Short mmCIF file of C-alpha atoms in Angstrom, two decimals:
data_model
loop_
_atom_site.label_atom_id
_atom_site.label_comp_id
_atom_site.label_asym_id
_atom_site.label_seq_id
_atom_site.Cartn_x
_atom_site.Cartn_y
_atom_site.Cartn_z
CA MET A 1 -35.33 12.41 -11.59
CA LYS A 2 -33.26 15.02 -13.57
CA HIS A 3 -29.71 13.57 -12.96
CA SER A 4 -30.14 9.99 -12.18
CA ILE A 5 -27.59 7.14 -12.50
CA ARG A 6 -29.73 5.50 -15.18
CA LYS A 7 -29.53 8.70 -17.09
CA THR A 8 -25.87 9.41 -16.17
CA VAL A 9 -24.75 6.00 -17.57
CA THR A 10 -26.81 5.44 -20.41
CA ARG A 11 -25.41 9.40 -21.70
CA ASN A 12 -21.51 8.31 -21.07
CA PHE A 13 -22.01 4.96 -22.64
CA VAL A 14 -23.40 6.32 -25.90
CA ALA A 15 -21.30 9.25 -25.74
CA LEU A 16 -18.47 6.93 -25.36
CA ILE A 17 -19.42 4.77 -28.24
CA LEU A 18 -20.29 7.68 -30.64
CA LEU A 19 -17.11 9.10 -29.88
CA THR A 20 -15.44 5.86 -30.61
CA VAL A 21 -17.24 5.29 -33.76
CA SER A 22 -16.97 8.89 -34.99
CA LEU A 23 -13.06 8.47 -34.94
CA LEU A 24 -12.87 5.13 -36.44
CA ASP A 25 -15.35 6.51 -39.23
CA LEU A 26 -12.63 9.15 -40.05
CA ALA A 27 -9.88 7.02 -39.97
CA LEU A 28 -11.81 4.65 -42.26
CA ILE A 29 -12.48 7.74 -44.51
CA PHE A 30 -9.19 9.21 -44.72
CA GLY A 31 -7.64 6.07 -45.21
CA PHE A 32 -9.48 5.24 -47.75
CA ARG A 33 -9.30 8.87 -49.73
CA GLU A 34 -5.48 8.62 -49.21
CA TYR A 35 -5.64 5.01 -50.91
CA THR A 36 -7.96 5.96 -54.05
CA TYR A 37 -5.82 9.28 -54.49
CA GLY A 38 -2.51 6.85 -54.18
CA GLY A 39 -3.63 4.61 -56.65
CA VAL A 40 -4.41 7.98 -59.09
CA LYS A 41 -0.93 9.25 -58.34
CA PHE A 42 0.58 5.47 -58.54
CA TYR A 43 -1.00 5.01 -62.51
CA LEU A 44 0.06 8.88 -63.46
CA ASN A 45 3.73 8.47 -62.55
CA GLN A 46 3.85 4.77 -64.23
CA GLN A 47 2.45 6.62 -67.51
CA LEU A 48 4.72 9.62 -66.85
CA ASP A 49 8.06 7.51 -66.46
CA SER A 50 7.36 5.59 -69.84
CA ALA A 51 6.96 9.00 -71.51
CA VAL A 52 10.03 10.46 -70.04
CA TYR A 53 12.07 7.34 -70.72
CA THR A 54 11.10 7.45 -74.49
CA TYR A 55 11.91 11.07 -74.66
CA ASP A 56 15.24 10.51 -72.83
CA ARG A 57 15.98 7.36 -75.36
CA TYR A 58 15.12 8.75 -78.30
CA PHE A 59 14.25 12.54 -78.20
CA LYS A 60 16.84 13.93 -75.69
CA SER A 61 18.57 15.84 -78.63
CA ARG A 62 15.42 17.65 -79.60
CA SER A 63 14.17 21.00 -78.01
CA ILE A 64 10.65 21.33 -76.83
CA ASP A 65 9.35 23.22 -80.00
CA GLU A 66 11.40 20.62 -82.38
CA LEU A 67 8.57 18.19 -80.19
CA LEU A 68 6.04 20.13 -80.59
CA ASP A 69 6.84 20.65 -84.45
CA GLY A 70 7.55 17.42 -85.64
CA ASP A 71 4.05 16.03 -83.97
CA TYR A 72 6.19 14.00 -81.49
CA ASP A 73 3.91 15.24 -78.68
CA MET A 74 1.69 11.98 -79.89
CA ILE A 75 3.97 10.12 -77.83
CA PHE A 76 3.27 11.93 -74.50
CA ASN A 77 -0.52 11.02 -75.13
CA GLN A 78 -0.90 7.47 -74.73
CA PHE A 79 -2.33 7.04 -71.50
CA GLY A 80 -5.54 9.30 -72.35
CA GLY A 81 -5.50 11.99 -69.89
CA GLN A 82 -4.51 15.51 -70.03
CA VAL A 83 -0.84 16.11 -71.05
CA GLN A 84 0.91 19.14 -70.74
CA MET A 85 4.60 20.43 -71.55
CA ILE A 86 6.17 23.59 -69.99
CA ASP A 87 9.24 25.35 -71.43
CA LYS A 88 12.17 26.22 -69.25
CA ASP A 89 10.36 29.76 -68.35
CA ALA A 90 7.58 27.85 -66.74
CA GLN A 91 5.15 29.09 -69.82
CA LEU A 92 2.66 26.38 -71.13
CA VAL A 93 3.37 25.57 -74.70
CA TYR A 94 0.91 22.28 -75.19
CA ASP A 95 -2.32 20.89 -73.49
CA SER A 96 -3.74 17.91 -74.60
CA ILE A 97 -7.08 19.30 -74.08
CA GLY A 98 -6.67 22.82 -75.00
CA ALA A 99 -6.00 24.66 -71.23
CA ILE A 100 -3.84 26.91 -72.59
CA ASN A 101 -4.32 30.03 -70.17
CA GLU A 102 -4.05 27.66 -66.79
CA PRO A 103 -1.72 29.38 -64.77
CA VAL A 104 0.84 26.27 -64.62
CA LYS A 105 3.61 28.88 -63.53
CA ASP A 106 2.26 28.89 -59.92
CA TYR A 107 1.91 25.38 -59.21
CA PRO A 108 4.49 23.74 -57.04
CA ASP A 109 4.93 20.49 -58.91
CA VAL A 110 5.67 22.79 -61.97
CA ILE A 111 8.09 25.02 -60.06
CA GLN A 112 10.34 22.11 -58.79
CA ALA A 113 10.28 19.97 -61.96
CA LEU A 114 11.97 23.15 -63.62
CA LYS A 115 14.68 22.76 -60.89
CA GLY A 116 14.98 19.08 -61.66
CA LYS A 117 12.93 17.41 -59.03
CA ALA A 118 10.06 15.03 -59.80
CA ASP A 119 6.41 16.48 -57.67
CA PHE A 120 2.83 16.35 -57.46
CA ARG A 121 0.00 18.52 -56.88
CA ILE A 122 -3.81 17.73 -55.83
CA GLY A 123 -5.70 20.96 -56.04
CA PRO A 124 -8.37 22.88 -58.30
CA VAL A 125 -8.37 24.02 -61.35
CA PRO A 126 -9.75 26.88 -63.81
CA TYR A 127 -11.72 24.55 -66.08
CA SER A 128 -12.85 21.99 -63.31
CA ASP A 129 -15.15 21.93 -60.91
CA THR A 130 -13.71 18.93 -59.11
CA LYS A 131 -10.04 18.80 -58.01
CA VAL A 132 -7.32 17.13 -60.22
CA LEU A 133 -4.26 14.86 -59.38
CA SER A 134 -1.32 16.21 -61.10
CA VAL A 135 2.56 14.92 -61.45
CA SER A 136 5.49 16.63 -62.88
CA ARG A 137 8.88 15.53 -64.70
CA PRO A 138 11.74 17.61 -65.77
CA LEU A 139 12.83 16.95 -69.33
CA TYR A 140 16.49 17.26 -69.83
CA SER A 141 18.80 17.79 -73.21
CA ASN A 142 22.02 16.12 -74.26
CA ASP A 143 23.85 18.36 -71.80
CA ASN A 144 21.77 17.18 -68.92
CA ARG A 145 20.22 20.90 -68.61
CA VAL A 146 16.46 21.13 -67.97
CA ILE A 147 14.33 22.38 -70.90
CA GLY A 148 11.11 22.24 -69.47
CA ALA A 149 8.65 19.85 -67.89
CA LEU A 150 6.39 16.88 -68.93
CA ARG A 151 2.98 17.17 -66.80
CA TYR A 152 0.29 14.29 -66.70
CA SER A 153 -3.09 15.14 -65.07
CA SER A 154 -6.15 13.53 -64.10
CA SER A 155 -9.58 14.04 -62.59
CA LEU A 156 -10.42 13.09 -58.95
CA ALA A 157 -13.89 12.92 -59.49
CA PRO A 158 -13.89 9.34 -59.25
CA ALA A 159 -11.93 8.86 -56.22
CA ILE A 160 -14.23 11.74 -54.55
CA ARG A 161 -17.28 9.77 -55.55
CA SER A 162 -15.74 6.45 -53.92
CA VAL A 163 -14.90 8.29 -50.54
CA TRP A 164 -18.42 10.05 -50.30
CA THR A 165 -20.05 6.59 -50.87
CA LEU A 166 -18.02 5.37 -48.30
CA SER A 167 -19.17 8.17 -46.13
CA ARG A 168 -22.60 7.52 -46.63
CA TYR A 169 -22.21 3.63 -45.65
CA LEU A 170 -20.28 4.57 -42.71
CA LEU A 171 -22.53 6.72 -41.62
CA LEU A 172 -25.88 4.58 -41.78
CA LEU A 173 -23.54 2.24 -39.99
CA THR A 174 -23.02 4.43 -37.25
CA ALA A 175 -26.43 5.19 -37.13
CA LEU A 176 -27.37 1.47 -36.80
CA VAL A 177 -24.56 1.23 -34.25
CA MET A 178 -26.04 4.28 -31.97
CA ALA A 179 -29.32 2.89 -32.00
CA ILE A 180 -28.30 -0.47 -30.53
CA ALA A 181 -25.86 1.56 -28.60
CA VAL A 182 -28.89 3.23 -26.84
CA VAL A 183 -30.67 0.05 -26.65
CA VAL A 184 -27.63 -1.78 -24.97
CA SER A 185 -26.91 1.03 -22.46
CA ARG A 186 -30.43 1.42 -21.46
CA MET A 187 -30.07 -2.53 -20.61
CA LEU A 188 -26.63 -1.96 -18.90
CA ALA A 189 -27.71 0.82 -17.06
CA LYS A 190 -30.96 -0.66 -15.61
CA SER A 191 -28.64 -3.36 -14.37
CA ILE A 192 -26.60 -1.32 -12.60
CA THR A 193 -29.30 0.97 -11.01
CA ARG A 194 -31.78 -1.92 -9.98
CA PRO A 195 -29.45 -3.09 -7.08
CA ILE A 196 -28.76 0.53 -6.40
CA GLU A 197 -32.34 1.55 -6.10
CA GLU A 198 -33.31 -1.56 -4.16
CA ILE A 199 -30.30 -0.39 -1.67
CA GLN A 200 -32.05 3.02 -1.85
CA SER A 201 -35.38 1.62 -0.94
CA THR A 202 -34.06 -0.24 1.83
CA ALA A 203 -32.05 2.55 3.50
CA ILE A 204 -35.15 4.82 3.44
CA GLN A 205 -37.48 1.88 5.41
CA LEU A 206 -34.63 1.59 7.75
CA ALA A 207 -34.18 5.53 8.26
CA ASP A 208 -37.82 5.25 8.95
CA GLY A 209 -36.79 2.64 11.55
CA GLN A 210 -38.13 -0.60 9.58
CA TYR A 211 -34.42 -2.03 11.03
CA LYS A 212 -35.85 -5.56 10.08
CA LYS A 213 -35.90 -4.78 6.46
CA HIS A 214 -32.90 -6.64 4.98
CA ILE A 215 -31.55 -6.69 1.15
CA VAL A 216 -31.88 -9.69 -0.64
CA MET A 217 -29.05 -9.53 -3.01
CA LYS A 218 -26.82 -12.35 -4.89
CA ARG A 219 -23.89 -10.49 -5.95
CA ASP A 220 -20.36 -10.95 -5.44
CA ASP A 221 -19.42 -7.14 -6.47
CA GLU A 222 -19.19 -4.04 -4.76
CA LEU A 223 -22.90 -3.66 -4.71
CA GLY A 224 -23.53 -7.11 -2.99
CA GLN A 225 -20.80 -5.60 -0.59
CA LEU A 226 -22.64 -2.51 -0.07
CA ALA A 227 -25.66 -4.57 0.63
CA GLN A 228 -24.13 -6.75 3.04
CA SER A 229 -22.97 -4.00 4.97
CA ILE A 230 -26.33 -2.19 5.33
CA ASN A 231 -27.75 -5.40 6.49
CA THR A 232 -25.16 -5.86 8.88
CA LEU A 233 -25.66 -2.26 10.27
CA ALA A 234 -29.61 -2.96 10.47
CA ALA A 235 -28.69 -6.27 12.28
CA GLU A 236 -26.45 -4.21 14.58
CA ILE A 237 -29.04 -1.49 15.32
CA VAL A 238 -31.43 -4.03 15.93
CA ARG A 239 -28.95 -5.52 18.40
CA LYS A 240 -28.36 -2.48 20.08
CA GLU A 241 -31.67 -1.38 19.96
CA GLN A 242 -32.60 -4.81 22.18
CA VAL A 243 -29.59 -3.97 24.40
CA LYS A 244 -30.68 -0.27 24.84
CA ASN A 245 -34.44 -1.60 25.52
CA ASP A 246 -32.92 -4.20 28.18
CA PHE A 247 -30.37 -1.70 29.71
CA ILE A 248 -33.35 0.85 30.38
CA SER A 249 -35.29 -1.76 32.20
CA SER A 250 -32.56 -3.11 33.83
CA ILE A 251 -31.57 0.30 35.18
CA SER A 252 -35.35 1.34 35.91
CA HIS A 253 -35.66 -1.70 38.20
CA GLU A 254 -32.35 -1.14 39.54
CA LEU A 255 -33.00 2.22 40.25
CA ARG A 256 -36.25 1.39 41.89
CA THR A 257 -34.96 -1.07 43.84
CA PRO A 258 -32.38 1.08 46.23
CA LEU A 259 -35.27 3.76 46.20
CA THR A 260 -37.80 1.57 47.36
CA SER A 261 -35.72 -0.25 50.29
CA ILE A 262 -35.02 3.87 51.04
CA LYS A 263 -38.34 4.78 51.15
CA GLY A 264 -39.51 1.57 52.99
CA TRP A 265 -37.04 1.73 55.91
CA ALA A 266 -37.46 5.76 56.10
CA ALA A 267 -41.33 4.77 56.59
CA VAL A 268 -40.09 2.07 59.13
CA LEU A 269 -38.03 4.34 60.96
CA LYS A 270 -40.56 7.07 61.11
CA ASP A 271 -43.00 4.91 63.07
CA THR A 272 -40.22 3.41 65.31
CA ASP A 273 -39.39 4.27 68.73
CA PRO A 274 -36.01 6.08 68.82
CA THR A 275 -34.89 3.89 71.88
CA GLU A 276 -35.20 0.79 69.66
CA THR A 277 -31.25 1.25 69.13
CA GLU A 278 -30.89 -1.86 67.00
CA VAL A 279 -33.73 -1.13 64.68
CA MET A 280 -32.53 2.03 64.35
CA ASN A 281 -29.12 0.99 63.39
CA GLU A 282 -30.51 -1.61 60.77
CA GLY A 283 -32.58 0.97 59.37
CA PHE A 284 -29.82 3.44 59.00
CA GLU A 285 -27.29 1.10 57.96
CA ILE A 286 -29.35 -0.07 54.83
CA ILE A 287 -30.28 3.54 53.86
CA GLU A 288 -26.72 4.20 53.67
CA ASN A 289 -25.70 0.88 51.59
CA GLU A 290 -28.58 1.74 49.35
CA THR A 291 -27.82 5.34 49.22
CA ASP A 292 -24.24 4.29 48.33
CA ARG A 293 -25.68 2.01 45.86
CA LEU A 294 -27.78 4.20 44.14
CA SER A 295 -25.14 7.13 44.00
CA LYS A 296 -22.53 4.12 42.35
CA MET A 297 -25.17 3.73 39.68
CA VAL A 298 -25.51 7.45 39.08
CA GLU A 299 -22.28 8.13 38.72
CA GLU A 300 -21.47 5.53 36.71
CA LEU A 301 -24.34 6.73 34.05
CA LEU A 302 -22.61 10.24 34.40
CA ASP A 303 -19.53 9.02 33.64
CA PHE A 304 -21.07 6.90 30.65
CA SER A 305 -22.70 10.01 29.91
CA ARG A 306 -19.09 12.04 29.54
CA TYR A 307 -17.10 9.40 27.68
CA ILE A 308 -19.96 8.84 24.85
CA SER A 309 -20.26 12.80 24.37
CA GLY A 310 -16.15 13.21 24.62
CA ARG A 311 -16.36 15.92 27.29
CA ILE A 312 -14.01 13.89 29.71
CA THR A 313 -10.64 14.80 29.94
CA LEU A 314 -7.81 13.14 31.96
CA LYS A 315 -5.59 14.88 34.65
CA LYS A 316 -2.29 13.47 34.42
CA ASP A 317 0.01 13.34 36.84
CA ARG A 318 3.59 11.56 38.05
CA PHE A 319 2.86 9.11 40.37
CA ASP A 320 3.78 5.71 41.89
CA ILE A 321 1.72 3.23 40.24
CA THR A 322 2.51 0.32 42.70
CA SER A 323 1.63 2.52 45.67
CA THR A 324 -1.93 2.95 43.96
CA CYS A 325 -2.67 -1.19 43.71
CA GLU A 326 -1.44 -1.08 46.76
CA ASP A 327 -4.27 1.29 48.22
CA VAL A 328 -6.64 -0.56 45.93
CA TRP A 329 -6.01 -3.57 47.50
CA LYS A 330 -6.75 -2.48 50.94
CA GLN A 331 -9.55 -0.68 50.37
CA MET A 332 -11.10 -3.32 48.74
CA LYS A 333 -10.07 -6.25 51.02
CA PRO A 334 -12.88 -5.10 53.89
CA ARG A 335 -15.58 -5.47 50.90
CA ALA A 336 -13.68 -9.03 50.18
CA SER A 337 -13.89 -10.17 53.48
CA LYS A 338 -17.25 -9.19 54.37
CA GLU A 339 -18.35 -11.55 51.19
CA ASN A 340 -16.30 -14.26 52.43
CA ILE A 341 -13.68 -13.82 49.37
CA HIS A 342 -9.96 -14.30 49.63
CA LEU A 343 -8.30 -11.24 48.09
CA VAL A 344 -4.74 -12.11 47.22
CA ASN A 345 -1.91 -9.16 46.69
CA GLU A 346 0.54 -10.37 44.26
CA ILE A 347 1.91 -6.64 43.54
CA ASN A 348 5.38 -6.42 43.12
CA GLU A 349 6.86 -3.77 45.38
CA GLU A 350 9.47 -2.11 42.83
CA VAL A 351 8.73 1.54 42.51
CA VAL A 352 6.83 2.23 38.90
CA LEU A 353 6.46 5.83 38.00
CA LEU A 354 3.66 6.43 35.24
CA THR A 355 2.34 9.54 33.80
CA ALA A 356 -1.23 9.02 33.91
CA ASP A 357 -5.02 10.07 35.64
CA GLU A 358 -4.13 8.47 39.01
CA ASP A 359 -7.99 8.46 40.18
CA ARG A 360 -9.50 7.24 36.86
CA LEU A 361 -6.90 3.89 36.74
CA ARG A 362 -8.06 3.77 40.77
CA GLN A 363 -11.49 3.69 39.51
CA VAL A 364 -10.93 1.16 36.72
CA LEU A 365 -8.98 -1.00 39.49
CA ILE A 366 -11.90 -0.81 42.19
CA ASN A 367 -14.56 -1.21 39.37
CA LEU A 368 -12.77 -4.63 37.94
CA ILE A 369 -12.31 -6.08 41.65
CA ASP A 370 -15.55 -5.24 42.65
CA ASN A 371 -16.72 -7.00 39.89
CA ALA A 372 -14.77 -9.63 40.34
CA ILE A 373 -15.80 -10.41 44.08
CA LYS A 374 -19.55 -9.70 43.14
CA PHE A 375 -19.05 -13.09 40.62
CA THR A 376 -17.21 -14.99 42.83
CA ASP A 377 -19.18 -17.47 45.38
CA PRO A 378 -18.15 -17.21 48.89
CA GLY A 379 -15.22 -19.35 50.00
CA GLY A 380 -13.49 -18.35 46.43
CA TRP A 381 -10.42 -16.13 45.71
CA VAL A 382 -9.47 -12.94 43.86
CA LEU A 383 -6.29 -12.29 42.59
CA PHE A 384 -4.62 -8.89 42.40
CA GLU A 385 -1.28 -8.87 40.54
CA ALA A 386 0.83 -5.78 39.40
CA ARG A 387 4.26 -5.32 37.85
CA LYS A 388 6.18 -3.90 35.26
CA ASN A 389 6.88 -5.31 31.90
CA PHE A 390 8.22 -2.72 29.90
CA PRO A 391 7.49 -0.93 28.05
CA ASN A 392 3.92 -1.14 29.74
CA TYR A 393 2.78 -1.68 32.87
CA GLU A 394 0.04 -4.70 33.60
CA MET A 395 -2.41 -5.23 36.17
CA ILE A 396 -4.24 -8.58 36.53
CA ILE A 397 -7.32 -9.28 38.40
CA SER A 398 -8.38 -12.87 38.23
CA ASP A 399 -10.89 -15.25 39.96
CA ASN A 400 -12.58 -18.51 40.34
CA GLY A 401 -15.84 -17.21 40.13
CA VAL A 402 -18.54 -17.79 37.33
CA GLY A 403 -16.79 -16.99 34.30
CA MET A 404 -18.84 -16.41 30.85
CA ASP A 405 -19.07 -18.13 27.87
CA GLU A 406 -17.83 -17.28 24.14
CA ASN A 407 -21.08 -15.27 23.48
CA GLU A 408 -20.72 -13.38 26.88
CA LEU A 409 -17.11 -12.54 26.21
CA ALA A 410 -17.57 -11.22 23.10
CA LEU A 411 -20.34 -8.64 24.19
CA ALA A 412 -18.91 -8.15 27.87
CA LYS A 413 -17.07 -4.32 26.78
CA GLU A 414 -20.18 -3.55 24.94
CA LYS A 415 -22.04 -0.47 26.41
CA PHE A 416 -25.73 -1.39 28.15
CA TYR A 417 -24.65 -4.71 28.07
CA LYS A 418 -25.83 -6.67 30.65
CA GLY A 419 -24.58 -10.11 31.97
CA LYS A 420 -26.72 -13.20 32.37
CA HIS A 421 -25.82 -13.71 36.05
CA SER A 422 -28.32 -12.62 38.69
CA ASN A 423 -25.53 -9.94 39.84
CA SER A 424 -25.17 -8.15 36.84
CA HIS A 425 -26.37 -4.60 36.76
CA SER A 426 -26.54 -1.84 34.51
CA GLY A 427 -23.50 -3.15 31.69
CA LEU A 428 -21.31 0.35 32.25
CA GLY A 429 -18.96 -0.65 34.77
CA LEU A 430 -16.65 -2.62 32.17
CA SER A 431 -17.11 -0.05 29.31
CA ILE A 432 -16.01 2.49 31.09
CA ALA A 433 -13.28 1.03 32.28
CA ASP A 434 -12.26 0.09 28.93
CA GLU A 435 -12.70 4.04 28.01
CA ILE A 436 -10.76 4.90 30.51
CA VAL A 437 -7.67 2.39 29.77
CA LYS A 438 -8.30 3.45 25.81
CA LEU A 439 -7.45 7.45 26.87
CA HIS A 440 -4.26 6.22 28.75
CA ASN A 441 -3.63 4.39 25.03
CA GLY A 442 -3.79 1.05 26.80
CA ALA A 443 -5.97 -1.89 26.47
CA ILE A 444 -8.11 -4.31 28.56
CA GLN A 445 -7.75 -8.08 27.85
CA ILE A 446 -10.27 -10.68 29.06
CA VAL A 447 -10.21 -14.26 29.03
CA SER A 448 -12.69 -16.37 30.52
CA GLU A 449 -14.46 -19.62 31.08
CA LYS A 450 -17.81 -20.69 32.13
CA SER A 451 -18.07 -22.38 35.60
CA VAL A 452 -14.00 -21.91 35.93
CA GLY A 453 -13.28 -17.99 36.52
CA THR A 454 -11.70 -14.95 34.53
CA THR A 455 -8.90 -13.29 34.24
CA ILE A 456 -8.65 -9.26 33.00
CA ARG A 457 -5.25 -7.81 32.24
CA ILE A 458 -5.33 -4.02 31.99
CA ILE A 459 -2.25 -2.78 30.16
CA ILE A 460 -0.95 0.51 30.55
CA PRO A 461 1.90 2.25 28.25
CA LEU A 462 4.98 3.31 30.39
CA GLY A 463 6.03 5.90 28.05
CA SER A 464 9.53 7.04 27.38
CA GLU A 465 9.88 8.47 30.65
CA ALA A 466 9.20 5.69 32.71
CA ASP A 467 11.51 4.96 35.66
CA ALA A 468 12.09 2.25 38.14
#
């Protein structure tokens, strides 16, 4: 792989170490050079201070020429380096090594000394291949006039050799550090990329449909969390796949049942004498009921398809939600009576105007009340409550039916989930109802207990325009 993470981590780590070590090397080299040059400068200044002190104490009354004629220049040659004397016209009149032709008048330290200021210079000279360090001081007469300058110089060759020696050692040390850095960075990169490669391998297997594959990784960092998330995703895919398969099996059976019943009674009616009114009516009634049942299942599937594809839109209008609830109660009362279920009306009569899709909310209420009746034994009750609880409108459907345990309750709104009760069907009704309520920015809350009953609370925001 041309641009692998392992190579990138190794390259970046080595580059960082190289940059750090190089900067440290440069700092050490320049620091050491300044230290050695400073040592030479300090020594020259000490020697020059001593010479200038001797001159000021004993020979200040003499001119430059008198000093040279009287061999007093020997006083200034005590430190053993190069000694130069420059007159007030910047002419080199004495040089202890005989470099009379040196252009001292162009040197900044000499220029400053003739102006009465001590100074120094580091640079090349005509008589040497190595730089020298020079310090210059002014010489004063008795009337405090500058009559010339005294200049001490020393070769920087030993200091330069010391700097180069240190540089070579640092270069060798840098090479060793970089070799170690390469090894360490490869180990570090491997420790990072190994779990990534494992995650990648598992992801490829998951993409290939091997959903039971899991990543075994005992880490508490981000990679560990990623592995755990992928494992959770795989487990959820397996669960969803199982739910989908159960749904397909269930819906196939449920579609087949009414079709079989319709086909069977169609064959019976075909061979039945039209005068047998009772048989004919019974057959037609069963065919009608099974057709309604089949139509409802197909409609649920179509509704669900619209919701998951995002093609459903609400047709909102201003209407009295209380009146809608009353209509639904009246519509469902015969259905409850037929199953010997007492459908209780606890709808507050207060007029409440709501901007929403009335047909869709009616669909939600019918679906949930129908479910409550379906899962309540004969002789039981279903309670339908509705009231304004600003800023929301609440519709509550309660029953004393079979109820749900915690596991069923957690999955009740899941798409394709089919309950354990024999009356459970496609598992889309509650899921569709939940989607409709969410489109109205509302929520469905479910409380249930096994063998005690279920309470479903539908909450729809009234909005700023809601009126009583």
